Short mmCIF file of C-alpha atoms and ligand atoms in Angstrom, two decimals:
data_model
loop_
_atom_site.label_atom_id
_atom_site.label_comp_id
_atom_site.label_asym_id
_atom_site.label_seq_id
_atom_site.Cartn_x
_atom_site.Cartn_y
_atom_site.Cartn_z
CA MET A 1478 -0.11 -0.14 0.31
CA GLU A 1479 0.95 3.52 -0.69
CA PRO A 1480 1.77 5.73 2.42
CA GLU A 1481 -1.04 8.34 2.82
CA VAL A 1482 0.59 11.83 1.68
CA SER A 1483 -1.14 14.69 2.72
CA PHE A 1484 -2.09 17.85 -0.47
CA GLN A 1485 0.93 20.49 0.55
CA PRO A 1486 0.25 22.86 -2.41
CA SER A 1487 4.05 24.04 -2.40
CA GLU A 1488 5.21 20.46 -2.99
CA HIS A 1489 2.32 18.87 -4.80
CA GLN A 1490 1.13 19.95 -8.16
CA HIS A 1491 -2.30 21.00 -8.91
CA ASN A 1492 -4.24 22.80 -10.92
CA ARG A 1493 -6.14 25.58 -10.14
CA TYR A 1494 -9.05 27.50 -11.37
CA ASN A 1495 -9.58 31.23 -13.04
CA PRO A 1496 -12.70 32.08 -12.48
CA LEU A 1497 -12.75 35.70 -13.95
CA ARG A 1498 -11.17 33.96 -17.14
CA ASP A 1499 -12.85 30.55 -16.50
CA GLU A 1500 -9.61 28.89 -17.43
CA TRP A 1501 -7.24 26.90 -15.42
CA VAL A 1502 -3.49 27.06 -14.19
CA LEU A 1503 -1.00 24.11 -13.41
CA VAL A 1504 0.65 25.00 -10.42
CA SER A 1505 4.01 22.92 -9.91
CA ALA A 1506 6.01 24.91 -7.70
CA HIS A 1507 8.88 22.33 -7.21
CA ARG A 1508 10.24 23.05 -10.51
CA MET A 1509 11.38 26.36 -8.86
CA ASN A 1510 14.89 24.89 -8.27
CA ARG A 1511 15.75 23.76 -11.78
CA PRO A 1512 19.01 25.05 -12.89
CA TRP A 1513 18.49 27.95 -15.73
CA LYS A 1514 20.76 28.42 -18.72
CA GLY A 1515 18.42 30.16 -20.90
CA GLN A 1516 18.51 33.89 -21.78
CA VAL A 1517 19.53 36.62 -19.72
CA GLU A 1518 17.49 40.20 -19.33
CA LYS A 1519 19.56 43.43 -20.05
CA PRO A 1520 19.51 45.08 -17.41
CA PRO A 1521 17.35 48.38 -17.67
CA GLN A 1522 18.89 51.31 -18.62
CA GLU A 1523 20.26 53.43 -16.36
CA ASN A 1524 21.36 56.90 -16.22
CA ILE A 1525 18.48 58.26 -18.56
CA PRO A 1526 18.70 61.89 -18.86
CA ARG A 1527 16.45 63.73 -17.51
CA HIS A 1528 15.22 65.61 -20.66
CA ASP A 1529 16.05 65.06 -23.73
CA PRO A 1530 14.69 66.60 -26.93
CA LYS A 1531 15.31 64.11 -29.48
CA ASN A 1532 12.92 61.93 -27.24
CA PRO A 1533 9.64 62.28 -28.73
CA LEU A 1534 7.75 62.12 -25.08
CA CYS A 1535 9.26 64.40 -23.77
CA PRO A 1536 8.16 68.10 -23.07
CA GLY A 1537 9.03 70.76 -26.22
CA ALA A 1538 10.01 67.67 -28.43
CA ARG A 1539 8.59 66.96 -31.58
CA ARG A 1540 7.28 64.04 -32.36
CA ALA A 1541 7.18 61.56 -35.28
CA GLY A 1542 3.49 63.00 -36.75
CA GLY A 1543 5.12 66.42 -36.69
CA GLU A 1544 3.72 68.06 -33.96
CA VAL A 1545 5.64 69.72 -30.97
CA ASN A 1546 4.78 68.55 -27.56
CA PRO A 1547 3.81 71.87 -24.91
CA ASP A 1548 6.26 72.38 -22.22
CA TYR A 1549 4.27 70.26 -19.87
CA GLU A 1550 4.77 70.23 -16.04
CA GLY A 1551 2.37 66.97 -15.09
CA THR A 1552 0.45 64.66 -17.15
CA PHE A 1553 0.39 65.26 -20.81
CA VAL A 1554 -2.31 63.12 -23.10
CA PHE A 1555 -1.72 63.30 -27.01
CA GLU A 1556 -3.18 61.22 -30.12
CA ASN A 1557 -0.85 58.16 -30.88
CA ASP A 1558 1.25 58.90 -34.27
CA PHE A 1559 0.74 55.65 -35.38
CA PRO A 1560 -2.86 54.14 -33.81
CA ALA A 1561 -3.64 50.55 -34.01
CA LEU A 1562 -7.39 51.96 -34.03
CA GLN A 1563 -8.83 54.89 -36.48
CA PRO A 1564 -12.56 56.58 -35.78
CA ASP A 1565 -13.26 55.80 -39.37
CA ALA A 1566 -12.68 51.97 -41.32
CA PRO A 1567 -15.09 50.71 -43.79
CA GLU A 1568 -16.89 47.83 -42.80
CA PRO A 1569 -15.69 44.58 -43.95
CA GLY A 1570 -19.00 43.76 -45.05
CA PRO A 1571 -21.04 40.37 -44.73
CA ALA A 1572 -18.99 37.00 -44.54
CA ASP A 1573 -19.35 34.59 -47.36
CA HIS A 1574 -18.07 31.80 -45.12
CA PRO A 1575 -18.84 30.97 -41.52
CA LEU A 1576 -15.14 30.30 -41.09
CA LEU A 1577 -13.95 33.93 -42.52
CA GLN A 1578 -15.95 36.46 -40.50
CA ALA A 1579 -14.91 39.56 -39.84
CA THR A 1580 -16.36 42.92 -37.99
CA SER A 1581 -15.87 46.54 -38.27
CA ALA A 1582 -13.02 47.74 -35.42
CA ARG A 1583 -12.82 51.51 -34.70
CA GLY A 1584 -11.58 53.58 -32.44
CA VAL A 1585 -8.79 55.92 -30.94
CA CYS A 1586 -5.15 55.15 -29.47
CA GLN A 1587 -3.59 57.74 -27.30
CA VAL A 1588 -0.48 57.71 -25.32
CA MET A 1589 -0.09 59.43 -21.58
CA CYS A 1590 2.78 60.45 -20.36
CA PHE A 1591 3.14 60.24 -16.51
CA HIS A 1592 5.52 63.12 -15.43
CA PRO A 1593 7.89 65.44 -17.92
CA TRP A 1594 10.94 63.64 -16.33
CA SER A 1595 12.21 60.67 -18.27
CA ASP A 1596 14.56 59.43 -15.45
CA ILE A 1597 11.36 58.97 -13.27
CA THR A 1598 8.65 55.92 -12.28
CA LEU A 1599 5.52 55.87 -10.53
CA PRO A 1600 7.00 54.21 -7.33
CA LEU A 1601 9.34 57.26 -7.40
CA MET A 1602 6.81 60.15 -7.79
CA THR A 1603 5.07 61.78 -5.23
CA ASN A 1604 1.36 60.61 -4.04
CA GLN A 1605 0.22 64.05 -5.39
CA GLU A 1606 1.78 63.47 -9.07
CA VAL A 1607 0.50 59.54 -8.94
CA ARG A 1608 -2.79 61.18 -8.02
CA ALA A 1609 -2.49 63.25 -10.87
CA VAL A 1610 -1.88 60.42 -12.88
CA ILE A 1611 -5.30 58.56 -11.45
CA ASP A 1612 -7.23 61.94 -12.37
CA LYS A 1613 -6.00 61.61 -15.88
CA TRP A 1614 -6.82 57.93 -16.02
CA ALA A 1615 -10.49 58.68 -14.54
CA GLU A 1616 -10.78 61.65 -17.31
CA ILE A 1617 -10.09 59.42 -20.05
CA SER A 1618 -11.86 56.63 -19.33
CA SER A 1619 -15.41 59.36 -19.05
CA ASP A 1620 -14.76 60.88 -21.50
CA LEU A 1621 -14.08 58.17 -24.41
CA GLY A 1622 -16.24 56.03 -22.52
CA ALA A 1623 -19.19 58.63 -23.55
CA THR A 1624 -18.86 56.97 -26.86
CA TYR A 1625 -16.94 53.49 -26.53
CA PRO A 1626 -17.67 50.86 -25.15
CA TRP A 1627 -14.38 49.71 -24.04
CA VAL A 1628 -11.65 52.36 -22.90
CA GLN A 1629 -8.32 50.21 -22.40
CA ILE A 1630 -6.20 51.95 -20.46
CA PHE A 1631 -2.25 49.90 -19.97
CA GLU A 1632 1.36 50.67 -19.12
CA ASN A 1633 4.21 48.67 -20.83
CA LYS A 1634 7.06 49.21 -18.55
CA GLY A 1635 10.15 47.96 -19.58
CA GLU A 1636 11.90 46.59 -22.24
CA THR A 1637 11.11 42.95 -21.57
CA MET A 1638 7.55 44.01 -21.90
CA GLY A 1639 8.00 45.74 -25.22
CA CYS A 1640 7.80 48.99 -24.06
CA SER A 1641 9.82 51.18 -26.45
CA ASN A 1642 10.68 54.54 -24.43
CA PRO A 1643 11.68 55.00 -20.74
CA HIS A 1644 9.90 58.04 -20.43
CA PRO A 1645 7.13 56.99 -17.80
CA HIS A 1646 3.58 56.75 -20.03
CA CYS A 1647 0.81 54.45 -20.50
CA GLN A 1648 -1.36 53.88 -23.42
CA VAL A 1649 -5.09 54.10 -23.99
CA TRP A 1650 -6.93 52.39 -26.82
CA ALA A 1651 -10.63 52.71 -26.94
CA SER A 1652 -12.42 50.56 -29.04
CA SER A 1653 -16.23 50.36 -30.89
CA PHE A 1654 -16.16 46.74 -29.59
CA LEU A 1655 -15.39 44.51 -26.65
CA PRO A 1656 -11.97 42.87 -26.77
CA ASN A 1657 -11.43 39.45 -25.60
CA GLU A 1658 -10.35 39.67 -22.34
CA ALA A 1659 -13.56 42.31 -21.97
CA GLN A 1660 -16.17 39.93 -23.19
CA THR A 1661 -14.80 36.76 -21.06
CA GLU A 1662 -14.56 38.89 -17.66
CA GLU A 1663 -17.94 40.50 -18.81
CA ARG A 1664 -19.59 37.24 -19.14
CA THR A 1665 -17.82 35.44 -16.36
CA GLN A 1666 -18.93 38.19 -13.27
CA ARG A 1667 -22.57 38.03 -14.99
CA GLU A 1668 -22.72 34.51 -14.76
CA TYR A 1669 -21.31 34.73 -11.00
CA LEU A 1670 -23.33 37.17 -9.62
CA ARG A 1671 -26.34 35.77 -11.36
CA THR A 1672 -25.44 32.50 -9.34
CA HIS A 1673 -24.15 33.66 -6.51
CA GLY A 1674 -25.95 37.22 -5.37
CA THR A 1675 -22.96 38.74 -4.79
CA PRO A 1676 -20.70 40.44 -7.58
CA MET A 1677 -17.22 38.18 -8.01
CA LEU A 1678 -14.58 40.11 -7.35
CA LEU A 1679 -16.27 42.17 -4.29
CA GLU A 1680 -17.01 38.65 -2.73
CA TYR A 1681 -13.24 37.76 -3.85
CA GLY A 1682 -11.80 40.63 -2.13
CA ARG A 1683 -13.71 39.61 1.07
CA LEU A 1684 -12.56 36.07 1.16
CA GLU A 1685 -8.73 37.46 0.74
CA GLU A 1686 -9.30 40.19 3.30
CA GLU A 1687 -10.46 37.13 5.73
CA ARG A 1688 -7.67 34.67 4.76
CA LYS A 1689 -4.70 36.81 4.15
CA GLU A 1690 -2.68 34.11 3.01
CA ARG A 1691 -2.40 35.86 -0.77
CA LEU A 1692 -2.94 39.49 0.57
CA VAL A 1693 0.01 42.18 -0.21
CA LEU A 1694 -1.45 44.98 1.02
CA LYS A 1695 -4.28 46.81 2.60
CA ASN A 1696 -5.58 50.33 3.20
CA ASP A 1697 -8.66 51.82 3.84
CA HIS A 1698 -10.18 51.51 0.62
CA TRP A 1699 -8.09 49.49 -1.68
CA LEU A 1700 -6.60 45.45 -1.55
CA VAL A 1701 -3.46 43.75 -3.62
CA VAL A 1702 -3.25 40.41 -3.40
CA VAL A 1703 -1.53 37.50 -5.42
CA PRO A 1704 -4.48 36.22 -6.99
CA TYR A 1705 -5.19 32.16 -6.22
CA TRP A 1706 -5.53 31.87 -9.95
CA ALA A 1707 -2.04 33.95 -10.54
CA VAL A 1708 -0.05 32.97 -13.97
CA TRP A 1709 2.62 35.38 -14.07
CA PRO A 1710 5.08 34.94 -10.81
CA PHE A 1711 4.41 37.85 -8.97
CA GLN A 1712 1.21 39.14 -10.54
CA THR A 1713 -0.95 41.10 -8.71
CA LEU A 1714 -4.62 42.36 -8.83
CA LEU A 1715 -5.70 45.53 -7.31
CA LEU A 1716 -8.94 45.63 -6.08
CA PRO A 1717 -11.32 48.18 -4.20
CA ARG A 1718 -12.95 47.34 -1.30
CA ARG A 1719 -16.01 48.83 -1.80
CA HIS A 1720 -18.03 47.91 -5.20
CA VAL A 1721 -17.08 50.27 -7.63
CA THR A 1722 -17.77 49.48 -11.28
CA ARG A 1723 -15.78 52.40 -13.19
CA LEU A 1724 -12.52 54.32 -12.59
CA GLN A 1725 -14.25 57.48 -12.97
CA ASP A 1726 -16.74 56.36 -9.66
CA LEU A 1727 -13.79 56.69 -7.33
CA SER A 1728 -14.06 59.43 -4.47
CA ASP A 1729 -11.09 61.76 -4.01
CA GLU A 1730 -10.21 59.67 -0.91
CA GLU A 1731 -10.45 56.28 -2.73
CA ARG A 1732 -8.11 58.66 -5.50
CA ASP A 1733 -5.39 59.49 -2.82
CA SER A 1734 -5.61 56.36 -0.99
CA LEU A 1735 -5.23 54.48 -4.63
CA ALA A 1736 -2.06 56.31 -5.21
CA SER A 1737 -0.72 55.24 -1.93
CA ILE A 1738 -1.17 51.90 -2.25
CA MET A 1739 0.05 51.80 -5.97
CA LYS A 1740 3.12 53.50 -4.70
CA ARG A 1741 3.52 51.39 -1.73
CA LEU A 1742 3.14 47.93 -4.59
CA LEU A 1743 5.27 49.31 -7.24
CA CYS A 1744 8.18 50.03 -4.16
CA LYS A 1745 7.94 46.58 -3.18
CA TYR A 1746 7.86 45.35 -7.03
CA ASP A 1747 11.11 47.42 -7.58
CA ASN A 1748 12.76 45.99 -4.14
CA LEU A 1749 12.10 42.74 -5.14
CA PHE A 1750 15.15 42.25 -7.33
CA GLU A 1751 16.25 45.63 -6.77
CA VAL A 1752 15.90 46.57 -10.30
CA SER A 1753 13.11 48.70 -11.92
CA PHE A 1754 10.56 45.91 -12.26
CA PRO A 1755 8.83 45.79 -15.69
CA TYR A 1756 5.63 44.95 -16.22
CA SER A 1757 1.77 44.94 -17.90
CA MET A 1758 -0.82 46.37 -16.12
CA GLY A 1759 -4.48 47.90 -17.24
CA TRP A 1760 -7.20 48.69 -15.79
CA HIS A 1761 -10.85 46.56 -16.17
CA GLY A 1762 -13.85 48.30 -15.25
CA ALA A 1763 -17.48 47.97 -16.43
CA PRO A 1764 -18.16 48.71 -20.86
CA THR A 1765 -18.85 52.31 -21.25
CA GLY A 1766 -20.79 53.72 -24.44
CA ARG A 1767 -24.05 51.78 -25.25
CA HIS A 1768 -23.48 49.76 -21.98
CA LEU A 1769 -23.63 52.85 -19.52
CA LYS A 1770 -27.58 52.52 -19.97
CA GLU A 1771 -27.39 48.84 -18.47
CA ASP A 1772 -27.13 47.30 -15.40
CA CYS A 1773 -23.62 46.64 -14.66
CA SER A 1774 -23.89 46.00 -11.21
CA HIS A 1775 -21.65 42.36 -12.19
CA TRP A 1776 -18.80 44.49 -12.48
CA GLN A 1777 -15.91 45.03 -9.55
CA LEU A 1778 -13.20 47.87 -11.28
CA HIS A 1779 -9.72 46.17 -10.69
CA ALA A 1780 -6.42 46.40 -12.00
CA HIS A 1781 -4.35 43.65 -13.12
CA TYR A 1782 -0.55 43.50 -12.94
CA TYR A 1783 1.45 41.00 -15.01
CA PRO A 1784 5.19 41.52 -14.20
CA PRO A 1785 7.19 38.49 -15.93
CA LEU A 1786 10.17 38.51 -13.46
CA LEU A 1787 10.75 34.91 -12.42
CA ARG A 1788 13.90 34.31 -10.36
CA SER A 1789 15.99 37.80 -10.35
CA ALA A 1790 16.42 40.98 -12.82
CA SER A 1791 17.58 38.45 -15.27
CA VAL A 1792 15.80 35.83 -15.34
CA ARG A 1793 11.73 35.56 -16.98
CA LYS A 1794 8.84 33.69 -17.37
CA PHE A 1795 8.45 32.54 -20.67
CA MET A 1796 4.85 31.63 -21.66
CA VAL A 1797 5.78 29.60 -24.34
CA GLY A 1798 5.84 25.52 -25.25
CA TYR A 1799 2.91 24.04 -22.90
CA GLU A 1800 1.57 27.72 -21.97
CA MET A 1801 0.71 28.30 -25.66
CA LEU A 1802 -0.03 24.54 -26.42
CA ALA A 1803 -1.86 23.51 -23.21
CA GLN A 1804 -2.53 25.58 -20.82
CA ALA A 1805 -0.20 28.00 -18.15
CA GLN A 1806 1.71 27.11 -15.59
CA ARG A 1807 3.51 28.90 -12.70
CA ASP A 1808 6.65 27.88 -10.73
CA LEU A 1809 5.68 28.87 -7.41
CA THR A 1810 2.54 29.31 -5.66
CA ALA A 1811 0.30 32.18 -5.06
CA GLU A 1812 0.89 32.12 -1.47
CA GLN A 1813 4.63 31.73 -2.08
CA ALA A 1814 4.68 35.31 -4.09
CA ALA A 1815 2.58 36.85 -2.03
CA GLU A 1816 4.72 35.81 1.48
CA ARG A 1817 7.80 37.44 -0.29
CA LEU A 1818 5.82 40.45 -1.83
CA ARG A 1819 4.73 41.16 1.69
CA ASN A 1820 7.66 40.98 3.36
CA LEU A 1821 9.73 43.36 1.56
CA PRO A 1822 10.42 46.62 2.56
CA GLU A 1823 7.64 49.48 1.08
CA GLU A 1824 10.59 52.44 1.36
CA HIS A 1825 12.38 52.37 -2.33
CA TYR A 1826 15.60 50.95 -2.70
CA LYS A 1827 17.00 53.91 -4.21
CA THR A 1828 15.67 56.62 -2.38
CA GLY A 1829 14.91 55.27 1.08
CA GLY A 1830 11.53 56.75 0.37
CA ALA A 1831 12.79 60.10 -0.23
CA ALA A 1832 10.24 61.33 -2.98
CA GLU A 1833 7.94 63.30 -0.54
CA ASP A 1834 10.68 65.23 -0.16
CA ARG A 1835 11.28 66.57 -3.24
P1 LIG B 295 5.05 51.93 -25.96
O1 LIG B 295 6.39 52.38 -25.56
O2 LIG B 295 4.30 51.56 -24.52
O3 LIG B 295 5.02 50.84 -26.99
O4 LIG B 295 4.49 53.32 -26.05
C1 LIG B 295 4.77 54.05 -26.95
C2 LIG B 295 3.51 54.96 -27.37
O5 LIG B 295 4.03 56.01 -28.10
C3 LIG B 295 4.14 53.68 -28.96
O6 LIG B 295 2.67 53.16 -29.05
C4 LIG B 295 3.85 56.19 -29.80
C5 LIG B 295 4.20 54.67 -29.97
O7 LIG B 295 3.06 54.95 -31.16
N1 LIG B 295 4.52 57.47 -30.22
C6 LIG B 295 4.04 58.21 -30.95
O8 LIG B 295 2.80 58.39 -31.01
N2 LIG B 295 4.36 59.51 -31.25
C7 LIG B 295 5.84 59.38 -31.71
O9 LIG B 295 6.38 60.27 -31.85
C8 LIG B 295 6.89 58.43 -30.87
C9 LIG B 295 5.91 57.27 -30.03
ZN1 LIG B 296 -10.01 42.01 -15.39
#
């Protein structure tokens, strides 16, 4: 007879369910110790000039489209000179075969600079400066959301994540359609509310607040957790503690406290491997445009942080092979990742928290 072994999530491989994306992730934490001889990431560029007149995102610089940026002092938003979505495009017309379907796609793409300096990042900005970014996000989300059903705000940070410019910035793509991720979250959250009577992520936040093992940070209005179903090694989910459907619905206080928790999270991220931590992050809230008239109470506003680094500043997780052909897999448990993040200091390793004194 086989000896009875009790299940240890950090020892025994298992699948976890992601209720938001309705998919599974394979957790095989025992693989963390395998040797690595693969690709090593370049360290991020150091000594970035604070102002470079040749950098198209800097105040006063000329962009690819020929326009000259104003001498902006806070945030600055402009229309992307290479937009993936434009307001006008002809209709593709009806499909002549069910396997060859196309629908129209219209929209706008904007770029938002967070700060006039190229050598600063969100965790090193003051609370007030981060608050200005949040206010701008809410404004854009409301303005573009008046027409477009989905306004995707996202930040690609670091060359590892395909970011082309070190100047602190994010992008906004507003579209005439709900993209795949939005469609999935729309469906899963709607079904969850119908079945269980509480918005999924409101319930999830409360659960994690109670259990604490995946909780990274908490303040009066916000929670940061490594979700139970995290795929990326140090993936986090940022959630309001109250039921909020869209960024523009956040109160003054909630925005201030969001600035504070974002800075704390991003300092921890940078402190993890003592490097300006690369990631893709973005906001998801209830759809807008024609959906503004609908009941969207199944939605809970949230931000996803997807950072690729796994073991050090130079060894990343690749989502290839099994992940592309079968299912996402992770090498440490969400609880292990949360514990590591929780135990890191909140003062940035570079400044020791000096941003507020600037
Ligand atoms: P990323 O580094 O996240 O790609 O963002 C930079 C964006 O800025 C990118 O989408 C735009 C690029 O198209 N851009 C302009 O719109 N004008 C420029 O002159 C340079 C870059
Ligand atoms: Zn989401």
